[in-house]
Amino acid sequence: MKRPGPQVIVVFGARGDLARRKLLPGLLRLERAGLLPEDYRVIGSGRREPDGPWVDEVRSRLAEDGVDVDDGGWERLGARLTFVASSADDGEALAEAVRDARDGLGGDADVVLYLSVPPSAMKPMVGMLGATGLADGARVVMEKPFGRDLDSARRLNDALHEHFHEDQVFRIDHFLGKEAVQGILALRLANGVFQPVWDRHHVASVQIDVPEAIGLEGRAGFYEETGAFRDMVVTHLAQVLGFLAMDRPASLDATALQDAKAAVFSDLRRFDPARAVFGQYEGFREEEGIDPDSTTETFVALRAEIENERWRGVPFLLRTGKALAEGRRVVTVTFRDPGEVLVPPAGDGDRAPDVLVMDLADDPRIALELRVKRPGPELVAARARMELDVEQALHAQGLEAYERLLLDVMRDDHLLFTRADEIELLWERSADLLADPPEPQRYPRGSWGPEAASDLAGPEGWRLPEGG
């Protein structure tokens, strides 16, 4: 792959959790893979200056997290790290540092502004970028959630568009950077066996299931402000739904793919509070930084429907939550039973319909559960599972999600990013649920959430993980 041209990468919130866990390790791995530009600068920024050189702090923190910082890759990255304090009220010193860095790279370097800041700080920061001239010709990366509702999303998009053209804006959703999520596109669009059956005539239901075993992990302030629905459903899970449900795009470029997703979101029925279950795990209110009377949901399950010819009547079941029994990221497509079959099932457990399971973990796996003849003297069908480990089968390993998306920003490739109209459509479809949310039901840590969530899935239940 051709390297991008010279870059000045500015990371706002550079001393925060996301930069430490994802952005800086991702840049280091891209450097080691030879995918970063021949020359670049990384300028960290935030309200508080480090006690010493930022490069020393980054090296220490990466080492604490088990990242190797003793090779040439780290030396090359470390030599390009600097820090300049800034805030929404004062960005002049940062703007001067960016101009100097750009001049040092020859004057034609691209500028990437990565806003790893709380949702409430997004709009003021965008105003500062415009006022200081940092926005001029730069690409801006926005972390989710993009607003809190339709009105705030529109205001944020309007503020962005005062200083940036839409093609300068990269709304990042790291689920779309996952190899396994991109694999949904390949599975659907590159295989004749699936294209003809990807509709309501052949598919009975679709589940997008992202339970998390972890709790808040030090993110109490963010989570109390955001909640599970805004954090996961209207962002990650909805984008996966878009990949699963869209019609075949006219081509595999950013505009066509975003058009296809936007069309699905236009056909998505407004989320019905009567078909949603919110939960809150026991002990959440005792977490440091959480209001003792908090009604923030840590669990969401809902039944979504798409009103178009392809999907009318097919339930799309979405579930996610914190402090659950197991952490998984799974899409399950259940096909319709063909009705009367000539080969009888071997037992009651072999009557279940065919199922396609896509594991969205970092190591992509695809499984197909179907009926086959049970070896022996009788002609009877038993259920069996065929499973494919993609990386093992192809002897290749993909980029981690943030690595792929950082590289795409530098390459000016919008394919795996979301557009303003997509965001506003999803918030509009969420309006009824946000206006009248279900009361969060308490559930024990390590469980599968409120029992009421099982009713949404119907008699088949939540298929993955086992017992969920």
PDB file of C-alpha atoms in Angstrom, residues 341-447:
ATOM      1  CA  VAL A 341     -38.813 -31.533   4.367  1.00  0.00           C
ATOM      2  CA  LEU A 342     -38.327 -35.031   3.000  1.00  0.00           C
ATOM      3  CA  VAL A 343     -35.406 -35.866   5.297  1.00  0.00           C
ATOM      4  CA  PRO A 344     -36.796 -35.989   8.857  1.00  0.00           C
ATOM      5  CA  PRO A 345     -34.873 -34.560  11.826  1.00  0.00           C
ATOM      6  CA  ALA A 346     -33.000 -37.012  14.008  1.00  0.00           C
ATOM      7  CA  GLY A 347     -34.407 -35.385  17.173  1.00  0.00           C
ATOM      8  CA  ASP A 348     -36.226 -32.345  18.485  1.00  0.00           C
ATOM      9  CA  GLY A 349     -32.951 -30.426  18.767  1.00  0.00           C
ATOM     10  CA  ASP A 350     -32.399 -30.858  15.030  1.00  0.00           C
ATOM     11  CA  ARG A 351     -35.551 -28.991  13.986  1.00  0.00           C
ATOM     12  CA  ALA A 352     -34.047 -25.507  14.336  1.00  0.00           C
ATOM     13  CA  PRO A 353     -33.662 -23.471  11.120  1.00  0.00           C
ATOM     14  CA  ASP A 354     -30.380 -22.691   9.375  1.00  0.00           C
ATOM     15  CA  VAL A 355     -28.291 -19.955  10.966  1.00  0.00           C
ATOM     16  CA  LEU A 356     -25.389 -17.806   9.773  1.00  0.00           C
ATOM     17  CA  VAL A 357     -23.203 -16.508  12.620  1.00  0.00           C
ATOM     18  CA  MET A 358     -20.624 -13.753  12.133  1.00  0.00           C
ATOM     19  CA  ASP A 359     -18.280 -13.162  15.060  1.00  0.00           C
ATOM     20  CA  LEU A 360     -17.170  -9.513  14.982  1.00  0.00           C
ATOM     21  CA  ALA A 361     -14.189 -10.024  17.299  1.00  0.00           C
ATOM     22  CA  ASP A 362     -10.695  -8.954  16.244  1.00  0.00           C
ATOM     23  CA  ASP A 363     -10.114 -12.500  14.942  1.00  0.00           C
ATOM     24  CA  PRO A 364     -13.017 -12.780  12.442  1.00  0.00           C
ATOM     25  CA  ARG A 365     -14.956 -16.061  12.400  1.00  0.00           C
ATOM     26  CA  ILE A 366     -17.930 -17.110  10.307  1.00  0.00           C
ATOM     27  CA  ALA A 367     -20.083 -20.132  11.091  1.00  0.00           C
ATOM     28  CA  LEU A 368     -23.015 -21.783   9.359  1.00  0.00           C
ATOM     29  CA  GLU A 369     -25.355 -24.048  11.306  1.00  0.00           C
ATOM     30  CA  LEU A 370     -27.397 -26.349   9.077  1.00  0.00           C
ATOM     31  CA  ARG A 371     -28.847 -29.841   8.798  1.00  0.00           C
ATOM     32  CA  VAL A 372     -26.782 -32.705   7.399  1.00  0.00           C
ATOM     33  CA  LYS A 373     -27.308 -36.448   7.271  1.00  0.00           C
ATOM     34  CA  ARG A 374     -26.407 -38.106  10.524  1.00  0.00           C
ATOM     35  CA  PRO A 375     -23.962 -40.961   9.822  1.00  0.00           C
ATOM     36  CA  GLY A 376     -25.608 -44.339  10.327  1.00  0.00           C
ATOM     37  CA  PRO A 377     -28.203 -46.636   8.813  1.00  0.00           C
ATOM     38  CA  GLU A 378     -31.105 -44.117   8.879  1.00  0.00           C
ATOM     39  CA  LEU A 379     -31.644 -41.215   6.498  1.00  0.00           C
ATOM     40  CA  VAL A 380     -32.196 -38.519   9.121  1.00  0.00           C
ATOM     41  CA  ALA A 381     -30.873 -34.970   9.441  1.00  0.00           C
ATOM     42  CA  ALA A 382     -28.888 -33.649  12.387  1.00  0.00           C
ATOM     43  CA  ARG A 383     -27.686 -30.105  12.994  1.00  0.00           C
ATOM     44  CA  ALA A 384     -23.984 -29.420  12.485  1.00  0.00           C
ATOM     45  CA  ARG A 385     -21.795 -26.324  12.560  1.00  0.00           C
ATOM     46  CA  MET A 386     -19.223 -25.368   9.947  1.00  0.00           C
ATOM     47  CA  GLU A 387     -16.786 -22.696  11.150  1.00  0.00           C
ATOM     48  CA  LEU A 388     -14.187 -20.609   9.344  1.00  0.00           C
ATOM     49  CA  ASP A 389     -11.359 -18.738  11.062  1.00  0.00           C
ATOM     50  CA  VAL A 390     -10.693 -16.107   8.385  1.00  0.00           C
ATOM     51  CA  GLU A 391      -7.165 -15.077   9.398  1.00  0.00           C
ATOM     52  CA  GLN A 392      -6.043 -18.679   9.825  1.00  0.00           C
ATOM     53  CA  ALA A 393      -7.595 -19.762   6.529  1.00  0.00           C
ATOM     54  CA  LEU A 394      -5.983 -16.937   4.554  1.00  0.00           C
ATOM     55  CA  HIS A 395      -2.698 -16.748   6.524  1.00  0.00           C
ATOM     56  CA  ALA A 396      -3.149 -13.011   6.880  1.00  0.00           C
ATOM     57  CA  GLN A 397      -3.796 -10.608   9.717  1.00  0.00           C
ATOM     58  CA  GLY A 398      -5.674  -7.328   9.366  1.00  0.00           C
ATOM     59  CA  LEU A 399      -5.157  -3.951  10.956  1.00  0.00           C
ATOM     60  CA  GLU A 400      -6.793  -3.131  14.283  1.00  0.00           C
ATOM     61  CA  ALA A 401      -9.854  -0.887  13.831  1.00  0.00           C
ATOM     62  CA  TYR A 402      -8.273   2.415  14.888  1.00  0.00           C
ATOM     63  CA  GLU A 403      -5.159   1.671  12.847  1.00  0.00           C
ATOM     64  CA  ARG A 404      -7.238   1.162   9.711  1.00  0.00           C
ATOM     65  CA  LEU A 405      -9.323   4.273  10.310  1.00  0.00           C
ATOM     66  CA  LEU A 406      -6.352   6.504  11.136  1.00  0.00           C
ATOM     67  CA  LEU A 407      -4.722   5.366   7.917  1.00  0.00           C
ATOM     68  CA  ASP A 408      -7.926   6.034   5.952  1.00  0.00           C
ATOM     69  CA  VAL A 409      -8.106   9.607   7.308  1.00  0.00           C
ATOM     70  CA  MET A 410      -4.548  10.249   6.121  1.00  0.00           C
ATOM     71  CA  ARG A 411      -5.484   8.754   2.739  1.00  0.00           C
ATOM     72  CA  ASP A 412      -8.644  10.941   2.591  1.00  0.00           C
ATOM     73  CA  ASP A 413     -10.834   7.829   2.218  1.00  0.00           C
ATOM     74  CA  HIS A 414     -14.374   8.224   3.660  1.00  0.00           C
ATOM     75  CA  LEU A 415     -15.548   4.662   2.892  1.00  0.00           C
ATOM     76  CA  LEU A 416     -15.747   3.533   6.543  1.00  0.00           C
ATOM     77  CA  PHE A 417     -16.937   6.813   8.052  1.00  0.00           C
ATOM     78  CA  THR A 418     -20.422   8.203   8.608  1.00  0.00           C
ATOM     79  CA  ARG A 419     -22.041  11.176   6.928  1.00  0.00           C
ATOM     80  CA  ALA A 420     -24.099  14.004   8.440  1.00  0.00           C
ATOM     81  CA  ASP A 421     -27.419  12.830   6.979  1.00  0.00           C
ATOM     82  CA  GLU A 422     -26.889   9.290   8.331  1.00  0.00           C
ATOM     83  CA  ILE A 423     -26.354  10.658  11.834  1.00  0.00           C
ATOM     84  CA  GLU A 424     -29.407  12.900  11.721  1.00  0.00           C
ATOM     85  CA  LEU A 425     -31.614  10.114  10.354  1.00  0.00           C
ATOM     86  CA  LEU A 426     -30.623   7.797  13.215  1.00  0.00           C
ATOM     87  CA  TRP A 427     -31.310  10.457  15.839  1.00  0.00           C
ATOM     88  CA  GLU A 428     -34.677  11.167  14.229  1.00  0.00           C
ATOM     89  CA  ARG A 429     -35.555   7.447  14.409  1.00  0.00           C
ATOM     90  CA  SER A 430     -34.540   7.522  18.094  1.00  0.00           C
ATOM     91  CA  ALA A 431     -36.679  10.531  19.073  1.00  0.00           C
ATOM     92  CA  ASP A 432     -39.657   8.621  20.518  1.00  0.00           C
ATOM     93  CA  LEU A 433     -37.433   6.362  22.597  1.00  0.00           C
ATOM     94  CA  LEU A 434     -35.409   9.290  23.940  1.00  0.00           C
ATOM     95  CA  ALA A 435     -38.577  11.250  24.759  1.00  0.00           C
ATOM     96  CA  ASP A 436     -40.181   8.347  26.633  1.00  0.00           C
ATOM     97  CA  PRO A 437     -37.449   5.872  27.638  1.00  0.00           C
ATOM     98  CA  PRO A 438     -38.374   2.708  29.549  1.00  0.00           C
ATOM     99  CA  GLU A 439     -37.551   2.741  33.246  1.00  0.00           C
ATOM    100  CA  PRO A 440     -34.212   0.917  33.642  1.00  0.00           C
ATOM    101  CA  GLN A 441     -34.728  -2.484  35.290  1.00  0.00           C
ATOM    102  CA  ARG A 442     -32.108  -3.649  37.777  1.00  0.00           C
ATOM    103  CA  TYR A 443     -30.057  -6.728  36.903  1.00  0.00           C
ATOM    104  CA  PRO A 444     -27.246  -8.586  38.722  1.00  0.00           C
ATOM    105  CA  ARG A 445     -23.670  -8.183  37.530  1.00  0.00           C
ATOM    106  CA  GLY A 446     -22.635 -11.231  35.529  1.00  0.00           C
ATOM    107  CA  SER A 447     -26.185 -11.969  34.334  1.00  0.00           C
TER     108      SER A 447
END
